[in-house]
Every structure is written in C-alpha cells, then in structure tokens.
XYZ file of C-alpha atoms in Angstrom:
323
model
C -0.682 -15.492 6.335
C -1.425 -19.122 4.536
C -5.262 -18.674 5.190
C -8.034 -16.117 5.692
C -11.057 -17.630 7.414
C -11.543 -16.689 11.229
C -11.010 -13.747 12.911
C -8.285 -15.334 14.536
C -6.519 -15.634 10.895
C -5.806 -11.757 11.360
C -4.284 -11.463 14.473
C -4.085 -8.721 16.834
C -7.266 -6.638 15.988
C -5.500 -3.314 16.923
C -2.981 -3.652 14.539
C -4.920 -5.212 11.425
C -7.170 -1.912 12.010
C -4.425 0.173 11.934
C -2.955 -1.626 9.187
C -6.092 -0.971 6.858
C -5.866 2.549 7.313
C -2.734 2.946 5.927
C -3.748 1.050 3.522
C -6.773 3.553 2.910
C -4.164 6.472 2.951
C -1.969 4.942 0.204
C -3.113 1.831 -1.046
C -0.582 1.765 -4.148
C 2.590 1.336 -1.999
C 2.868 -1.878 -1.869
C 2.725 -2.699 -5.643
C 6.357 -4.064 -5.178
C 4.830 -7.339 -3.762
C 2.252 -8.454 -6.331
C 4.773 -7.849 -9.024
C 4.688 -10.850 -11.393
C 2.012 -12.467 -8.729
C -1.585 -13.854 -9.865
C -4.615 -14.098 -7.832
C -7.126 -16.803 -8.910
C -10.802 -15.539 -8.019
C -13.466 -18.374 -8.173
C -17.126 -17.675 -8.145
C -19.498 -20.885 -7.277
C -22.017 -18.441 -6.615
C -22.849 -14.900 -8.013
C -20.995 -11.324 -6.366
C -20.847 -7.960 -7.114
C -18.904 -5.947 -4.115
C -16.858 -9.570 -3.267
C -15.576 -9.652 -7.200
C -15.313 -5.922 -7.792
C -13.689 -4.953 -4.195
C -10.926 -8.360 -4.464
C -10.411 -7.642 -7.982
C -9.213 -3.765 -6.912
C -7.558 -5.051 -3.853
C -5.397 -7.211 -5.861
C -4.513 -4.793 -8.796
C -3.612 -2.079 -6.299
C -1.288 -4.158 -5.386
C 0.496 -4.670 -8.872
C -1.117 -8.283 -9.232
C -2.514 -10.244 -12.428
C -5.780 -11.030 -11.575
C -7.958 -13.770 -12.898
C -11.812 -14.475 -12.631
C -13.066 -18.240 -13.252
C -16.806 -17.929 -12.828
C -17.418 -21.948 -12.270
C -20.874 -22.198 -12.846
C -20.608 -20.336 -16.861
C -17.172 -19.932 -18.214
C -15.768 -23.628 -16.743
C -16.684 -27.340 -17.187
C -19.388 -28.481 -14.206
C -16.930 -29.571 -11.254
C -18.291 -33.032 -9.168
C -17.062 -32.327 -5.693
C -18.117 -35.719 -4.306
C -15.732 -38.735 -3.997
C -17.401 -42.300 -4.917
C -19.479 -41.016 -7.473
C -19.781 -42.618 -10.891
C -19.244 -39.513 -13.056
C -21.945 -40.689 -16.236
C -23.919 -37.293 -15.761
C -23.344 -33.603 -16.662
C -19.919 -32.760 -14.815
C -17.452 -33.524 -16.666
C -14.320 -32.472 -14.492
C -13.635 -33.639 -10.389
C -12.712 -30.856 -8.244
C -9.615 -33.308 -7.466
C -7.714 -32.422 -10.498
C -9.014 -28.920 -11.254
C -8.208 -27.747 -8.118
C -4.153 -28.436 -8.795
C -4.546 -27.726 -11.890
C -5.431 -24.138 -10.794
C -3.030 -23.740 -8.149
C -0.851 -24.507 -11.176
C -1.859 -21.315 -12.484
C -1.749 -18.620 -9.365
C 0.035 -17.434 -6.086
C -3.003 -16.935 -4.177
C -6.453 -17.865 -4.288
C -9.909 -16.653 -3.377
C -12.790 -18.833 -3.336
C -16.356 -18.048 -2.954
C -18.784 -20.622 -2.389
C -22.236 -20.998 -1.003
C -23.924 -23.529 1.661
C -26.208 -25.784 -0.311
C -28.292 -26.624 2.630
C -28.610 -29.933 1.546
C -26.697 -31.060 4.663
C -25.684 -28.929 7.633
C -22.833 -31.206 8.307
C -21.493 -30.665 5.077
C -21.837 -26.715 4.978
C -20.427 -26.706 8.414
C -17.924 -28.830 7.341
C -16.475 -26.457 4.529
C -16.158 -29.344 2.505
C -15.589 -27.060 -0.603
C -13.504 -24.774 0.990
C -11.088 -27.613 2.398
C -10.292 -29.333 -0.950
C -8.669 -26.063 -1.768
C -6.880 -25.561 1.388
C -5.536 -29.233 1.032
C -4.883 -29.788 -2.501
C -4.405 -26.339 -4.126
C -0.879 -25.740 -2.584
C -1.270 -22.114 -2.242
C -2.465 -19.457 0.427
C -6.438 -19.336 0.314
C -8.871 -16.859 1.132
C -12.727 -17.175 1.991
C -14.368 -14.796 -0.289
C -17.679 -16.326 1.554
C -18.463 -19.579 1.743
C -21.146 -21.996 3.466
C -20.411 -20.787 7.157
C -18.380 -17.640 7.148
C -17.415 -14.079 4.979
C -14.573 -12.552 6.683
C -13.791 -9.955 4.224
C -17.357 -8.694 4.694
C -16.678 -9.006 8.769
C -13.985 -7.209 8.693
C -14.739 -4.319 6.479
C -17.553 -3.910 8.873
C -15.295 -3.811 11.777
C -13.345 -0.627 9.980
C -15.987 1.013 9.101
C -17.639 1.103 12.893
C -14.267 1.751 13.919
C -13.919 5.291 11.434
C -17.706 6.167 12.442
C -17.760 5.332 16.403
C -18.525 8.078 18.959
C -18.141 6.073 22.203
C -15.105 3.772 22.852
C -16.881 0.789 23.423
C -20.015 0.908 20.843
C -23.105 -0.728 21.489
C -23.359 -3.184 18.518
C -26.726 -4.688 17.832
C -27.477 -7.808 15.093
C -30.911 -7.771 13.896
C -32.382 -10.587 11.985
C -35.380 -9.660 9.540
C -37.247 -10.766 7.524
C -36.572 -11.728 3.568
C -38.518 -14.010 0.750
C -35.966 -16.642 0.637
C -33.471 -19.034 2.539
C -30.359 -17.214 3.341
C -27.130 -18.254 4.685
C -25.751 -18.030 7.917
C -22.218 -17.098 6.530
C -22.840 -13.368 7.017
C -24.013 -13.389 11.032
C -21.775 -15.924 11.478
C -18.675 -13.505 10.911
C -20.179 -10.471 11.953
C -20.705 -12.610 15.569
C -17.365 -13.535 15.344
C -15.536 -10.357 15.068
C -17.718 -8.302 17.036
C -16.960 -10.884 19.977
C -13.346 -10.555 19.172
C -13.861 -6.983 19.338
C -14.008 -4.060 22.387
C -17.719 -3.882 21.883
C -20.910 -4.075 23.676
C -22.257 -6.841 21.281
C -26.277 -8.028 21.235
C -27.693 -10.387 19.023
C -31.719 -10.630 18.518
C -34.077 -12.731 16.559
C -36.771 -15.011 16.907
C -36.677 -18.040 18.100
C -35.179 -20.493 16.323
C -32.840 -18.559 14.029
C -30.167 -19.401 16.996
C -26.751 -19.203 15.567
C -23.904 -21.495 16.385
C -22.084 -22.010 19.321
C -18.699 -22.044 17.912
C -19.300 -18.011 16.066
C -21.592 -16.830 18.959
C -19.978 -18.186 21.523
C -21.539 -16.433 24.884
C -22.567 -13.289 23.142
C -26.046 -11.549 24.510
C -28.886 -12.888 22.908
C -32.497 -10.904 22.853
C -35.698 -11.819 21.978
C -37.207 -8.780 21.959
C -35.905 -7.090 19.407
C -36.770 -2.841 20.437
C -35.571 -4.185 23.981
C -31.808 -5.135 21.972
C -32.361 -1.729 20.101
C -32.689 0.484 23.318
C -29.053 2.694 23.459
C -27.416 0.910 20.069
C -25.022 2.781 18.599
C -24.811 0.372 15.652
C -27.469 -1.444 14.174
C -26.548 -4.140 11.966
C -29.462 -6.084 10.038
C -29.178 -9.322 8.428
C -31.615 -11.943 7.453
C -30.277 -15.916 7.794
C -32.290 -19.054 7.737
C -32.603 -21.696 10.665
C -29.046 -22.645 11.203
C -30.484 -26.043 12.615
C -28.916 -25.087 16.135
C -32.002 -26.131 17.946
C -34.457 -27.280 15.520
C -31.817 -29.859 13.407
C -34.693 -30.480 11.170
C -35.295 -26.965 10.368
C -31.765 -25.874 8.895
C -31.443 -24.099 5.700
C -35.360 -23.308 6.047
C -37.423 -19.847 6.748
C -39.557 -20.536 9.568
C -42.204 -18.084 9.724
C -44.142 -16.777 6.478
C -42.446 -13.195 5.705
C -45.766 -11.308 5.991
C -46.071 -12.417 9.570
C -43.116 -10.943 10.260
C -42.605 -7.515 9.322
C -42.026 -6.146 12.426
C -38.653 -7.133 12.452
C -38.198 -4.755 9.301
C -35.219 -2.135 10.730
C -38.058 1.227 10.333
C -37.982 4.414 12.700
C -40.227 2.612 14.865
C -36.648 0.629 16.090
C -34.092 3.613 15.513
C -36.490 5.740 17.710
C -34.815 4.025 21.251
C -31.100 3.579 20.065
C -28.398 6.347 20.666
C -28.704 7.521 17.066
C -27.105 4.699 15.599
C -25.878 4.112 12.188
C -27.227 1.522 10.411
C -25.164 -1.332 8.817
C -26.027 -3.703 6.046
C -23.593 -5.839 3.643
C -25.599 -5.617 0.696
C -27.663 -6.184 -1.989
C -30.520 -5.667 0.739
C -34.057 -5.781 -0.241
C -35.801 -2.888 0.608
C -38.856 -2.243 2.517
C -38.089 -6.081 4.173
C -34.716 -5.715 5.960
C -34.977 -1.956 6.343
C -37.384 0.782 5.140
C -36.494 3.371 2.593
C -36.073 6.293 5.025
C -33.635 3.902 7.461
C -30.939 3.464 4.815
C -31.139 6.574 3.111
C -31.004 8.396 6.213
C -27.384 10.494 7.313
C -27.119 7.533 9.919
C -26.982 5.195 6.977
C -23.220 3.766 6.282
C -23.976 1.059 4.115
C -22.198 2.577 1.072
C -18.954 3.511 3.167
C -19.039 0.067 4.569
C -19.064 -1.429 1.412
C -16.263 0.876 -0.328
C -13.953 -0.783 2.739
C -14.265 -4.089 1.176
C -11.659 -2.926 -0.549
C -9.916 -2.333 1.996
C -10.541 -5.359 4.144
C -9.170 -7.720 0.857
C -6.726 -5.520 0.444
C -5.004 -6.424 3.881
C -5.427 -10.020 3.370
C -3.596 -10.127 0.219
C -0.825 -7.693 1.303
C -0.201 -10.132 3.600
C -0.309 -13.369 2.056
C 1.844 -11.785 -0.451
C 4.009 -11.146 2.419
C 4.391 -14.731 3.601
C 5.421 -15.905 0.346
C-alpha cells in the first residue's frame, strides 16, 4: 500500500478487520519490517490521540520515528506557487517536501482545511504535494476532507462491541462553539457505507455532506426519528460543507444556544436499542453529549480511541510491506 486515504485504500473490509485483530493480539511481531525504517510524522495542526497512537503504531513495529511539528519546531512553509516570497515564510513546500522524503520511508501528514476556499480543501492541495513530490508511501493522519485512521478505528471498535450482525449506525451532528471540519463525517460516511451496516445520517439543514463520502446514504432530519432502534450512535459536530449553501462553507449556521437539542442526552438514547455511544475525541462536554451519555457503560469512546493504535498500526504494516 503506496497511500492511505479512502476506504478503498484498504481493501477488502473483512480482511483489514481481521487483520487488526491480530494485530491487537500481538502487535510486536512484525518488528522485522520497520527494522532500520523511519516514519516522518508532520503536524500542520495540533493532535493528541493522532501523534500518540501513530507514534506507538510505528515503534511497535521496530521503526525510528520522527515528529516535525511545522507550525513551532520548522521554518513557516509557503504552499502557494506564484507568490513573491518577501513575507514571513521563509521555506516553499516545493523543496522541503523532498527534502523530507530525503529523510524517511514513510510519511504521515496531518493537515487541516483552512476554509478559505472549499475548492482548495476539497482539493487536498496540501496533501497532494506530498503524494507527488515526496517519493514515498503517504498516509492521511487527517487532513482538509478526510481522517481514515480515525474511520477505521471506529469501524473495529463497532465491530468488537456489536450485538446484531448488521448494526444500526446513526451520525449525529451537534452542536459546538466553533467551525469544525468536515474531515471526521466525511470518513465515518465513507466507511460505514463501505460497511454491512444499517447507516443513517441526521442534521439540520444545511450541514449536508458531500456527495462523493455520502454517496446515497439515509439522511434524517429529525434527529430522535434517526435515533429510534440505533445500536450505535456516533456524534460529531462539522460546519456547512457548502454542499447546498456554497456561500455558507466553513461557517456555523445557527447560534449554538439555539441549538441544544441536538446535544446526544438521555432524552435521544431513550428510543435507540441501547446503543453505545461513539465520539473521536477531544469532545466538549455538555454540547456534543451530556456528562451522564459518555460516562455511561454504553460509552466506548475510550476503547475506540485505544484502537487508533491499532487502525495506524495496519496501515504502516502494510506500507512497510510494499516496500
């Protein structure tokens, strides 16, 4: 595996699944193949499960590992071509991204949408310098659109806790302070589609994701409607993706306080099948979901997070494979 952005990237579901649990049974095995191998983490953005989770991935695995924090330990990187570099970058992403590659087998890059243009996020302009000019396998550590590792350390971890062989999944939206990203939904959409489940996504309106992650998946409006007989509840905040209000993207459409229905309580839980609740994390309590939600029995949030490990962990077994 060159690349590690799509669900697709992974192949048959089935056997990436079964793949990351023997990975969970034994996950120093394979130190063999990261012998004398570097992975190159770089941070645009801040992380705490993404940095701690790839950097234990990668050292169960027997690799060197190094962390380039961009934004505080590196000179400031233009990433735009035609610009007259007189202000306060001092390096082009051009020739530090060879210059890297120089320096690694693998590399991880995580990298946030600026919402200064939706047709640059979507474009993964970013990302896509590294793919083309880096000359090594890359992996999406989260970036403007999409955070497969976080996807699919969500799809183990409803696969270890399911009770029913086709789950009833549901994606929340709810309410938070700020803009967010879309990369998280995006993913989750996108593996949950690829997945044998019963998949429902609900929001207001105008939060509609993108065609090309959603694809035809179930969309509610009412959101206790989408709850009734969940199994899984997964909640996520995400700003107007621009799908149909263009002028809207990267913005929060609705003042928070209006809104705090949408916070995951026992009000919602009360009509699903008992479900466990999902979140990636950090989540801001008491907005996304109430204190007695996530700290309930039904809460998985910390198990789901332990399997980022996991998740990265498969990913760079096999790009260390394909070498």
């Amino acid at each position: 595996m060159k690349l590690f952005q799509h669900v697709s990237d992974i192949g048959d579901l089935r056997t990436a699944l079964a793949e990351a649990q023997e990975v969970k049974r034994d996950r120093y095995q394979w130190q063999h193949l990261g012998r004398n191998k570097t992975a190159l983490l770089i941070f645009f953005n801040n992380s705490l499960r993404t940095r701690l989770s790839t950097q234990k991935a990668a050292m169960n695995l027997g690799m060197n590992v190094i962390v380039l924090d961009v934004n505080q330990g590196a000179w400031k990187l233009e990433t735009e071509r035609g610009v007259i570099m007189d202000g306060d970058k001092s390096e082009h992403l051009l020739e530090a991204i060879p210059v890297m590659g120089s320096y690694c087998d693998i590399i991880g890059v995580r990298s946030f949408a600026r919402f200064e243009s939706r047709k640059d996020d979507y474009e993964e302009k970013i990302l896509n310098q590294f793919i083309r000019y880096s000359g090594r396998p890359v992996f999406f550590m989260e970036s403007a659109t999409v955070h497969p590792l976080q996807a699919f350390a969500d799809l183990i971890t409803i696969e270890e806790h399911k009770q029913t062989a086709r789950p009833k999944v549901v994606m929340t939206w709810a309410p938070h302070p700020r803009a967010l990203p879309q990369a998280v939904p995006n993913s989750f959409a996108e593996w949950m589609l690829a997945a044998d489940v019963d998949f429902v996504i609900t929001h207001p309106e105008g939060y509609e994701l993108d065609p090309q992650f959603i694809g035809h998946a179930r969309v509610e409006y009412d959101q206790m409607k989408a709850f009734e007989g969940a199994d899984f509840v997964y909640a996520k905040n995400w700003s107007c993706p621009g799908v149909t209000r263009p002028n809207d993207y990267g913005k929060v459409l609705h003042d928070y306080h209006t809104m705090m229905d949408w916070c995951v309580s026992s009000r919602q839980m009360a009509v699903t099948n008992n479900a466990a609740f999902l979140h990636c994390l950090p989540v801001r309590r008491n907005m996304i979901v109430t204190d007695d939600v996530i700290e309930s029995p039904r809460s998985l949030v910390i198990p789901e997070a332990a399997n980022r490990e996991i998740s990265a962990q498969v990913v760079l077994k096999r790009m260390l494979e394909s070498l």
